[in-house]
Short mmCIF file of C-alpha atoms in Angstrom, two decimals:
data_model
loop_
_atom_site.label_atom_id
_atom_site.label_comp_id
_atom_site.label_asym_id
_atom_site.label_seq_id
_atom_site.Cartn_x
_atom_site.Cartn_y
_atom_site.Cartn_z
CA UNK A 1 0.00 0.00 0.00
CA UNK A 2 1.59 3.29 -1.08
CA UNK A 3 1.76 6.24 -2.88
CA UNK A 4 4.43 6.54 -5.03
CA UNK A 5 7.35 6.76 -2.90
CA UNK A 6 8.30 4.62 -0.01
CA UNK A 7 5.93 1.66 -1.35
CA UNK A 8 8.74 1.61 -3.95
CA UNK A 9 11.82 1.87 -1.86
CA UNK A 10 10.72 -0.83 0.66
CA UNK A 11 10.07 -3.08 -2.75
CA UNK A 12 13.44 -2.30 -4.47
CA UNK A 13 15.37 -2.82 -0.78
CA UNK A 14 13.40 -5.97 0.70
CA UNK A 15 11.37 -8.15 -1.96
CA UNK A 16 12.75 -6.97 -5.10
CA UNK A 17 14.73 -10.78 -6.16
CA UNK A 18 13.60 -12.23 -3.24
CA UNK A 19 12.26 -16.02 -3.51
CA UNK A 20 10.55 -15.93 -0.12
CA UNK A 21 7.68 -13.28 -1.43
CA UNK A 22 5.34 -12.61 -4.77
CA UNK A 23 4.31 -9.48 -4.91
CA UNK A 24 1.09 -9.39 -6.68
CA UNK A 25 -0.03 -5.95 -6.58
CA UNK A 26 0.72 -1.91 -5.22
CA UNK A 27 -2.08 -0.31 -4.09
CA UNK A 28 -1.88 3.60 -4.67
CA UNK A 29 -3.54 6.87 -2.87
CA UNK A 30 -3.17 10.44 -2.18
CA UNK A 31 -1.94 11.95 -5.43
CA UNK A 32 -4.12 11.59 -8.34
CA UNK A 33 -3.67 9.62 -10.88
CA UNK A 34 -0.42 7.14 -10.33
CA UNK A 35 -3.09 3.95 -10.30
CA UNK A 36 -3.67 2.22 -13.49
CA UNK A 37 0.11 2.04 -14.23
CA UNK A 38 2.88 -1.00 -14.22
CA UNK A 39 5.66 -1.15 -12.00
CA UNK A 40 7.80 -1.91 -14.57
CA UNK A 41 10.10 -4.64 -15.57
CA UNK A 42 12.75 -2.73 -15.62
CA UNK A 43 12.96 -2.10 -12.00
CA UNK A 44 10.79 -5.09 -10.86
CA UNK A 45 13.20 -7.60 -11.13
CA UNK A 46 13.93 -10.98 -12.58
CA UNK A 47 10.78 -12.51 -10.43
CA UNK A 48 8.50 -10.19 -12.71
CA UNK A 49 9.26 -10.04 -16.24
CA UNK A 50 5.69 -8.50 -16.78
CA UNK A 51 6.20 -4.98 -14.06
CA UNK A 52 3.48 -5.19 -11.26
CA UNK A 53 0.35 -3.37 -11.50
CA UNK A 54 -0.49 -0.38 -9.91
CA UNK A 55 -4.22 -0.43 -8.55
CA UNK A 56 -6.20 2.25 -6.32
CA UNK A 57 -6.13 1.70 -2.85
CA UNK A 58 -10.31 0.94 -2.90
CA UNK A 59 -9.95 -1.89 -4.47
CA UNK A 60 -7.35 -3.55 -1.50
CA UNK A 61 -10.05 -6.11 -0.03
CA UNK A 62 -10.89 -7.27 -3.64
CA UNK A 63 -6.85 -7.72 -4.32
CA UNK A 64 -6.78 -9.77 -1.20
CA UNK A 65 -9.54 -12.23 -1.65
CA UNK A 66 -8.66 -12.65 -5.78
CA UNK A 67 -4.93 -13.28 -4.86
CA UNK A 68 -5.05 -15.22 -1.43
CA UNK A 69 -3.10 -12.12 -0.06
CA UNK A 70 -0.91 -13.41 3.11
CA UNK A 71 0.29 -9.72 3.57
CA UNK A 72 -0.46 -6.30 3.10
CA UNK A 73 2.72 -3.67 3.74
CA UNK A 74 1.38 -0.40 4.71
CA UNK A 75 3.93 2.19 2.91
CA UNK A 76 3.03 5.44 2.96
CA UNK A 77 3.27 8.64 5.33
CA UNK A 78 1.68 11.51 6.51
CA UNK A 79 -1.23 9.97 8.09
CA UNK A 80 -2.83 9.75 11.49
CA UNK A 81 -2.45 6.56 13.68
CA UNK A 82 -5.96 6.09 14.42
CA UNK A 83 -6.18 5.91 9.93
CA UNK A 84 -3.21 3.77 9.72
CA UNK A 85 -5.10 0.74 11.71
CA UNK A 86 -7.96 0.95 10.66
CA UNK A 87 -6.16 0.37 7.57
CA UNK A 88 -5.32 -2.51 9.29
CA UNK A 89 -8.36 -3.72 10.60
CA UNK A 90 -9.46 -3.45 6.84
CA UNK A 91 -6.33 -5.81 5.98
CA UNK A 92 -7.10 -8.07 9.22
CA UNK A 93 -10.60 -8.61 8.66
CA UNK A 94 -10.08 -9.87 5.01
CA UNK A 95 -7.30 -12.46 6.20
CA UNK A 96 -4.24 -11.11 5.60
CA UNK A 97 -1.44 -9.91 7.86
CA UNK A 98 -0.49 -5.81 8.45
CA UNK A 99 3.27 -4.99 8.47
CA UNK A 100 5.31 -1.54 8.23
CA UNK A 101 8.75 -2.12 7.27
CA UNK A 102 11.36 -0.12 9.59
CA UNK A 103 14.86 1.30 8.75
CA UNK A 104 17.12 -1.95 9.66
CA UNK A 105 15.34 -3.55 6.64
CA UNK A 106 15.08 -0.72 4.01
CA UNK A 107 17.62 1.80 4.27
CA UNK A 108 21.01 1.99 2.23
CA UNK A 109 24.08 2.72 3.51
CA UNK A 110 26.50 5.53 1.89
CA UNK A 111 30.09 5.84 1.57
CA UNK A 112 29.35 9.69 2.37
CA UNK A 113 28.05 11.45 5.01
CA UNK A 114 24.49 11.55 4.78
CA UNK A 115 22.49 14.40 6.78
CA UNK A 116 18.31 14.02 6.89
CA UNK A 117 15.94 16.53 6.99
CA UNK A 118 12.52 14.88 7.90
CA UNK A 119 9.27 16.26 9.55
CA UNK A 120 6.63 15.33 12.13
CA UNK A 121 3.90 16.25 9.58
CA UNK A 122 4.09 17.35 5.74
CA UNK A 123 4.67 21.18 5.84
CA UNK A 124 6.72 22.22 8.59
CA UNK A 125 9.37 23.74 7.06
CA UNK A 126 11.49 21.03 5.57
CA UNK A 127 12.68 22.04 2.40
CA UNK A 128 14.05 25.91 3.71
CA UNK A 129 15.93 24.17 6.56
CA UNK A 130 17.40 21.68 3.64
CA UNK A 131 18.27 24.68 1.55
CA UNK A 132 20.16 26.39 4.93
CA UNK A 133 21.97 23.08 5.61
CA UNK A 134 23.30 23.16 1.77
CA UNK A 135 24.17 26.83 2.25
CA UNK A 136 26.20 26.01 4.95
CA UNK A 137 28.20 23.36 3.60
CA UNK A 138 28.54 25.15 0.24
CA UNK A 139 29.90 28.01 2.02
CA UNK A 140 32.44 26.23 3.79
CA UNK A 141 33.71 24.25 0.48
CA UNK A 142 32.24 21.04 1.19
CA UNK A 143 30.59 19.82 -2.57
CA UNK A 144 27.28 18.87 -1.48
CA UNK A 145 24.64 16.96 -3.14
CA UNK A 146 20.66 16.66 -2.29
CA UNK A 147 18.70 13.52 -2.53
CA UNK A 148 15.26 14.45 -2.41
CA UNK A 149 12.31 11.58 -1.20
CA UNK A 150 10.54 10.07 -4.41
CA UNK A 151 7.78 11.94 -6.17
CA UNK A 152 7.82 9.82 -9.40
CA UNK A 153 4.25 10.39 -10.85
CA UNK A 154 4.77 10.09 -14.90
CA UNK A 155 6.90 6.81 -16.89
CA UNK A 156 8.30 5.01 -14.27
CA UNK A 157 10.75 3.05 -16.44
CA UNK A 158 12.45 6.63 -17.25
CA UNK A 159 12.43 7.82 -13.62
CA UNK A 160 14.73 5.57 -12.24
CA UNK A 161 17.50 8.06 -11.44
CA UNK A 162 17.14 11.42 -12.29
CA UNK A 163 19.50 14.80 -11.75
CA UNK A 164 18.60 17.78 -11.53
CA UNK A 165 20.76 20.78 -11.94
CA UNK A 166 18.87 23.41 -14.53
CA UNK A 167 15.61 24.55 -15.77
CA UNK A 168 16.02 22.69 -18.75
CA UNK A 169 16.34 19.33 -16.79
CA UNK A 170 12.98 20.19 -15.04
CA UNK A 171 11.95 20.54 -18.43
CA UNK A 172 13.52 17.32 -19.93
CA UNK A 173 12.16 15.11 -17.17
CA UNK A 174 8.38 16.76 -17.45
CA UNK A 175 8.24 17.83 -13.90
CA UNK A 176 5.10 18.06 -12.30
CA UNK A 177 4.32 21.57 -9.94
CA UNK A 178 5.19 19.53 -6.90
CA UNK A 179 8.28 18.45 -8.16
CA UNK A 180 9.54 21.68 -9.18
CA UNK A 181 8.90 23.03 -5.38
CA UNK A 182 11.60 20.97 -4.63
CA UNK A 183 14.25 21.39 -6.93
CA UNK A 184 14.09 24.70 -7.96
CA UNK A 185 14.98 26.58 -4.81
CA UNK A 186 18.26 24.08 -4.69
CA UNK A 187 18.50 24.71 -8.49
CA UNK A 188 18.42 28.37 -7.42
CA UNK A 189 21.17 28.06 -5.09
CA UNK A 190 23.49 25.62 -7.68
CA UNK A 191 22.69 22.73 -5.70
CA UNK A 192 22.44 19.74 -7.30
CA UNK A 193 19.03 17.51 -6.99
CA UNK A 194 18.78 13.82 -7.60
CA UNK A 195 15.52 11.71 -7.55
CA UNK A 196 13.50 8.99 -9.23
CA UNK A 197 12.75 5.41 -8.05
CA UNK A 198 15.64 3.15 -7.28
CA UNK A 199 17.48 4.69 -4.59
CA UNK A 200 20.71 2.40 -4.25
CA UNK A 201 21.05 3.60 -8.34
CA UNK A 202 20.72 7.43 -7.39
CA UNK A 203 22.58 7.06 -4.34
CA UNK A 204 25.54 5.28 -6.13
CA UNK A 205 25.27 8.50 -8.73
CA UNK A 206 25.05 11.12 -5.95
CA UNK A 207 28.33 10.11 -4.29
CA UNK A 208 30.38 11.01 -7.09
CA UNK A 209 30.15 14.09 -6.96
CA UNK A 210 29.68 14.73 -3.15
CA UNK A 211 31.31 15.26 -0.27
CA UNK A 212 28.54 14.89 1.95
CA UNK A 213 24.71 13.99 1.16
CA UNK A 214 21.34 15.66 2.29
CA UNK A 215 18.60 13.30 2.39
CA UNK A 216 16.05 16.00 1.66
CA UNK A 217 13.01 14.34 3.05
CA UNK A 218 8.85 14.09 2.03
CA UNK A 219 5.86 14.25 3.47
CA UNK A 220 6.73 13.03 7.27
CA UNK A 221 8.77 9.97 6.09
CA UNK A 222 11.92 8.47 7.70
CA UNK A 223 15.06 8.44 5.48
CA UNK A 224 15.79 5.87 3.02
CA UNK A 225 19.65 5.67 4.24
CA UNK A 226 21.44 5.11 7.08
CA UNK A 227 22.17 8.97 8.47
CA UNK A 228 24.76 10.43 10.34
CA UNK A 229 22.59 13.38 11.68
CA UNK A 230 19.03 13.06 12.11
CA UNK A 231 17.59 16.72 11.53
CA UNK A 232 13.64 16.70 12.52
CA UNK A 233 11.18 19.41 12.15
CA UNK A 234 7.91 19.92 14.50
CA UNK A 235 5.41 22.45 13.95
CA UNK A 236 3.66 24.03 16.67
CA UNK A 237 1.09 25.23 14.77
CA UNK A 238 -0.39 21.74 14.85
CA UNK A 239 0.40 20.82 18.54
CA UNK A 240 0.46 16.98 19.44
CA UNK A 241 0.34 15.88 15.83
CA UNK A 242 4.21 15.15 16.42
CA UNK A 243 3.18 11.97 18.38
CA UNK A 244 -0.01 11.28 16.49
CA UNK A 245 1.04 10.96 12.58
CA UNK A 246 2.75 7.95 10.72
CA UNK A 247 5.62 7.91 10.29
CA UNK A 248 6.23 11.34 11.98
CA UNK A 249 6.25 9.94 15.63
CA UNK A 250 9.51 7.41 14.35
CA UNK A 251 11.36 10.60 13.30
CA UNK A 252 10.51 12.59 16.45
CA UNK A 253 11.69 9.15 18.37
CA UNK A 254 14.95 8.80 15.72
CA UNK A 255 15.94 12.57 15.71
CA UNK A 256 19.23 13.93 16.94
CA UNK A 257 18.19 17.61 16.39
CA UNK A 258 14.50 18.72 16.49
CA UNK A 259 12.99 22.23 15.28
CA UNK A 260 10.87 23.30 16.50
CA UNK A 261 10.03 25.96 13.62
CA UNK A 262 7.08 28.94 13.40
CA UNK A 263 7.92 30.26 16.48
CA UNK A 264 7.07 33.82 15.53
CA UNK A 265 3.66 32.71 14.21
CA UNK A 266 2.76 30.21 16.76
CA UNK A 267 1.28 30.99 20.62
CA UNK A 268 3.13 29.91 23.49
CA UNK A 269 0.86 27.19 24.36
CA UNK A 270 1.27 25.55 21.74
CA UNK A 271 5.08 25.47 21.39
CA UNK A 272 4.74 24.24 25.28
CA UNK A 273 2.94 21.06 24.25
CA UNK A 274 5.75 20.35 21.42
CA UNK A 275 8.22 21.23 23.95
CA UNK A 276 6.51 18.97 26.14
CA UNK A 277 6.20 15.57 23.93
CA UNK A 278 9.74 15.73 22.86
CA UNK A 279 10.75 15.62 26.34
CA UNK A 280 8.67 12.41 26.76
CA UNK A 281 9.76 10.96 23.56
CA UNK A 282 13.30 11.73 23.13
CA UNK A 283 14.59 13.94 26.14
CA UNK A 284 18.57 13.61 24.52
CA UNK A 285 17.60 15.39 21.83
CA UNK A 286 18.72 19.06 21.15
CA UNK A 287 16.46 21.37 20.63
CA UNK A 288 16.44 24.71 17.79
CA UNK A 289 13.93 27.51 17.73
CA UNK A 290 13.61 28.63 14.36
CA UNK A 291 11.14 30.80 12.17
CA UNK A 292 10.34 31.01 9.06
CA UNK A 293 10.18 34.46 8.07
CA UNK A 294 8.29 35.41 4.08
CA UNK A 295 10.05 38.25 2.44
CA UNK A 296 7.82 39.95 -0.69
CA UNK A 297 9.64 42.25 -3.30
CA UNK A 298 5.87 44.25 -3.92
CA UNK A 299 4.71 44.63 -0.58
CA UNK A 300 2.38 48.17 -1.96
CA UNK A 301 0.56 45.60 -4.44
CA UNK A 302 -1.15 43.80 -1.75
CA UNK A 303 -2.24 46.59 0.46
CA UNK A 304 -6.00 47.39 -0.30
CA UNK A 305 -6.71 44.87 -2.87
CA UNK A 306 -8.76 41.43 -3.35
CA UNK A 307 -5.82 39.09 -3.42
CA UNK A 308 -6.30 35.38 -4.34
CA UNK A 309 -4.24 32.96 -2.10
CA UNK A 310 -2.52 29.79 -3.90
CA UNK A 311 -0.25 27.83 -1.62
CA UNK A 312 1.89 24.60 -1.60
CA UNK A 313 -0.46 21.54 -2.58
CA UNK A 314 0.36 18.91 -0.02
CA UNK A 315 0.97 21.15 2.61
CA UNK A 316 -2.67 21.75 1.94
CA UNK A 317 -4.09 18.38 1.44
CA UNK A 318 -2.67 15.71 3.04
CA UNK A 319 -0.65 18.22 5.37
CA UNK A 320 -4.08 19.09 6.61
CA UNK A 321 -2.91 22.90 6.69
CA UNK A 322 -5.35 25.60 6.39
CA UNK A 323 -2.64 28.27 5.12
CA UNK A 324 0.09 28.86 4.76
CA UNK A 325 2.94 31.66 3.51
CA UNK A 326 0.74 33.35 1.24
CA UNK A 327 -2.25 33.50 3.65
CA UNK A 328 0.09 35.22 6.15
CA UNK A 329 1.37 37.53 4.05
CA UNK A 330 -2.16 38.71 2.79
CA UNK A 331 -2.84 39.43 6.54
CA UNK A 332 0.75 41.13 7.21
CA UNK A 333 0.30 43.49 4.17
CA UNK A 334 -3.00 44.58 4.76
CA UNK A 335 -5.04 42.76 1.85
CA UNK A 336 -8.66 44.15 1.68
CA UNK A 337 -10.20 40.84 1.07
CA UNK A 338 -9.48 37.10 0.59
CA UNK A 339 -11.35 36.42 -2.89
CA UNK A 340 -12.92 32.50 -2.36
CA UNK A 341 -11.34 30.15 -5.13
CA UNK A 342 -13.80 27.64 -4.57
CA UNK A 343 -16.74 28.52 -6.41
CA UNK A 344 -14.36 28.43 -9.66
CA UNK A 345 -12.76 25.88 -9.18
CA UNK A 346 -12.91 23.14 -12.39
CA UNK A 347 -11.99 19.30 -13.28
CA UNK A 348 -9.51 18.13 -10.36
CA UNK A 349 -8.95 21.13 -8.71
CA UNK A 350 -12.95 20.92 -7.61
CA UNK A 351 -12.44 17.13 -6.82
CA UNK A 352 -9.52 18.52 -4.58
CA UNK A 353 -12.08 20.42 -2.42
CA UNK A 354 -14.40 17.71 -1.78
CA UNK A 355 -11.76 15.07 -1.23
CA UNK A 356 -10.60 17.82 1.74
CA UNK A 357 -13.70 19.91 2.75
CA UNK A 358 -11.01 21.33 5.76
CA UNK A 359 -10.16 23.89 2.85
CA UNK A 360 -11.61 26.95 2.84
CA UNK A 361 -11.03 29.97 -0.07
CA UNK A 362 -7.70 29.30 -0.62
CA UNK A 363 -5.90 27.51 -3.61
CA UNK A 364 -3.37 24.13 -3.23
CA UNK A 365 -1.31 24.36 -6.34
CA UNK A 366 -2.24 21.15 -7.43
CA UNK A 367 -0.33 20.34 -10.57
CA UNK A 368 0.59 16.60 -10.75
CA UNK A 369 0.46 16.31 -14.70
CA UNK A 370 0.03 18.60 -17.75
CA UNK A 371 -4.05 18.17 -17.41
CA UNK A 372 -3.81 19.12 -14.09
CA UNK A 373 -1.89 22.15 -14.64
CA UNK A 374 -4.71 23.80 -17.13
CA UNK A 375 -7.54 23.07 -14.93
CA UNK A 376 -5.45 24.88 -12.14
CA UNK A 377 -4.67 27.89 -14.48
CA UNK A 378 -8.59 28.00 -16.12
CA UNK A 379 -9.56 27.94 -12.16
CA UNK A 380 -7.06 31.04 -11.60
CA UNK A 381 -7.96 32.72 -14.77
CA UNK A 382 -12.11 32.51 -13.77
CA UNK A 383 -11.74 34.23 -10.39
CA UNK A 384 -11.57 38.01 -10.53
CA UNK A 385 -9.40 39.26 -8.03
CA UNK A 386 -6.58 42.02 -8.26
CA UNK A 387 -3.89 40.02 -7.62
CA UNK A 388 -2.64 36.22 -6.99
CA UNK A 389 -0.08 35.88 -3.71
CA UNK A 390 1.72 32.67 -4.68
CA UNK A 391 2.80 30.98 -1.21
CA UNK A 392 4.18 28.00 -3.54
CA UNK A 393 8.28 27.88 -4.01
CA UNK A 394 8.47 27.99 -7.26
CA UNK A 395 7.56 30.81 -10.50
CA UNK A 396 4.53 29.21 -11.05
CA UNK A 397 4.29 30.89 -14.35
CA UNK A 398 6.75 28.62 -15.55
CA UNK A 399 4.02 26.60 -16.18
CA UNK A 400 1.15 28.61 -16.04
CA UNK A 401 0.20 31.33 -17.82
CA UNK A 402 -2.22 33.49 -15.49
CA UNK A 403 -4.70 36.12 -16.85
CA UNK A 404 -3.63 38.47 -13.71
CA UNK A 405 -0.53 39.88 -11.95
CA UNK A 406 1.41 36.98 -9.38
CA UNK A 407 3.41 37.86 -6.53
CA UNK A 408 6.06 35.65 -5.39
CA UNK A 409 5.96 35.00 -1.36
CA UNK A 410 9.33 33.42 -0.66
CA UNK A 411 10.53 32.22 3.07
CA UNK A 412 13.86 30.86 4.64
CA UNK A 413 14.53 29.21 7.92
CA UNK A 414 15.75 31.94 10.42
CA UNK A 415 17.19 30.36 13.91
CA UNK A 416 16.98 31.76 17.13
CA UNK A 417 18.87 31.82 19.64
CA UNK A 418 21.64 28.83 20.35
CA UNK A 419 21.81 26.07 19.78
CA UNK A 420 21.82 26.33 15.74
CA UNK A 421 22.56 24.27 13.20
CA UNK A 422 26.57 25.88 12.39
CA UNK A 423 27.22 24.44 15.98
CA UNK A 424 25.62 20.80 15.11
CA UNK A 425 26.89 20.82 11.57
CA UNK A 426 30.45 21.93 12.33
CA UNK A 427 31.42 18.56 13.29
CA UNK A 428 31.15 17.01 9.42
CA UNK A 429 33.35 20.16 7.87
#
């Protein structure tokens, strides 16, 4: 059961060749439209000349009972506890076993240092703390290299390592919205990106031209190799999800360093019950305070006018956000009014809503294929507003070409206070 990403990795590290298990099916959710395909031959192995087929996660039970299922590994993230068994009871009650596959099993060792950067819950502030622990080594000569967690939605068979280190290779490998998030801040900052499917193959790749490795983590997942620092982010904006989300409670329990990020937008409360649960979970850990400030270049284009709010997809869906960068900056700048995207909303991007009725006016950048894209920019072009505040890390109109002006909220991790991460990085220089 999975969704693109770590159903994969535990495949490739644990059954792929293996006599002992046939693997009859994946079962896929949360992102749209990754069912229906193979798992292909090419990475499957020489137990499945034919790939293994991809089918949606509704149809587990039936997959079960037409293929005398023994087991069903659950192999996904970002999801509550409570949702993971009754996944389980699901799997129980039609005869098969439930298993999640930990770290001793599934994760690669490098010949590198390798430094995660993994989350309690999908939003939190990942990728900017990535991006400062790449500054840092960049600055101080060390050739560094970012591995980012899988997000391979298109032709499998040609995602099976993948660099990125321009535009143009965005273009070449048809990047989806999400994808682009990712790699073009580290783009940006000359920081070279690899991804894809098999991660022994990309890992192999990555170490050639690296002195030291940044698992750039997804979602709330654990790493996919054996780390030498453990960086962890928890977000007190959602209080007590850092013990109640799966796998986010295993980082929080694995982390050397937690941040506790959004202090400046967070109440004191709240950071008191984080505070709290990582001294029941991991006391030994140390803790950094961080923020993460937005900077905007038009600041006098907001003030007054009907702004529509796009933000960062998954932080929006299965993130379970309400807002995010964008939404804080139409409140800090003095917006007149929050136009509702809703009501215009067409194809997918209305299926989006309903499939998360916690949203409310503002827009996830959903853009996980070329259809997808146009029904998010006919949705943006329908709504009349004065301006769009784009909360999402990339230049959207890259691939988009909106009928109205976009301004560009950008954000970057900002510590406070000591410790920080020069004096827990300083060791690997």
């Amino acid at each position: 059961m999975g969704a693109a990403g770590r159903d994969f990795h535990v495949f490739n590290t644990y059954f792929r060749d293996n006599e002992l298990y046939e693997v009859v099916a994946f079962t896929a959710t949360q992102i749209p439209n990754i069912e229906g395909r193979k798992y292909p031959a090419i990475l499957a192995g020489k137990l499945y000349p034919e790939g293994i087929p991809i089918y949606t996660e509704d149809m587990l039970v039936d997959l079960i009972k037409e293929h005398n299922v023994q087991q069903v590994v659950f192999a996904y993230s970002d999801i509550s506890h409570e949702d993971v068994m009754h996944k389980a009871s699901t799997a129980l009650a039609a005869g098969a076993d439930f298993r999640l596959m930990g770290p001793k099993n599934t994760s690669i060792k490098s010949s590198k240092p390798v430094i995660s950067v993994c989350a309690t819950r999908t939003g939190v502030g990942k990728s900017q703390t990535t991006r400062a622990v790449c500054k840092y080594f960049k600055q101080n000569g060390k050739k560094v290299v970012a591995i980012r967690h899988p997000m391979p939605y298109g032709d499998l068979s040609k995602q099976v390592c993948q660099r990125f280190a321009t535009y143009e290779d965005l273009d070449l490998h048809q990047c989806t919205i999400e994808e682009r998030e990712e790699y073009e801040p580290h783009i940006d900052n000359g920081i070279v990106v690899y991804a894809g499917v098999d991660y022994e193959v990309i890992l192999r790749e990555a170490e050639k031209e690296a002195d030291v490795i940044i698992w750039d983590g997804g979602n709330n997942d654990f790493p996919f190799y054996h780390t030498d620092l453990s960086i962890v982010l928890a977000d007190p904006l959602r209080p007590g999800h850092e013990v109640l989300y799966h796998p986010g409670e295993t980082n929080l329990k694995m982390a050397d360093v937690i941040i506790i990020n959004k202090i400046d937008s967070a109440n004191p409360a709240d950071i008191n019950i984080v505070r709290q649960n990582i001294e029941k979970v991991n006391p030994t850990a140390q803790v950094i305070e961080a923020a993460s400030p937005i900077s905007v270049k038009q600041p006098d284009m907001i003030k007054g006018k009907r702004v529509l709010i796009i933000e960062d997809g998954p932080t929006l869906t299965h993130g379970g956000m309400g807002f995010g960068a964008a939404f804080v900056a139409a409140k800090k700048f003095g917006a007149a009014a929050i136009v509702d995207a809703k009501p215009y909303a067409v194809g997918s991007i209305k299926e989006t809503y309903e499939k998360y009725p916690h949203l409310d006016k503002i827009l996830p950048a959903m853009g996980y294929g070329k259809e997808q894209m146009k029904e998010l920019e006919e949705t943006i072009n329908r709504i009349d507003c004065d301006v769009v505040l784009s909360g999402t890390p990339i230049d959207i109109t890259r691939v988009i070409k909106p009928n109205k002006p976009i301004i560009r909220i950008k954000y970057e991790l900002q510590e406070i206070g000591q410790p920080d991460l020069k004096s827990v990085l300083a060791k690997f220089l």
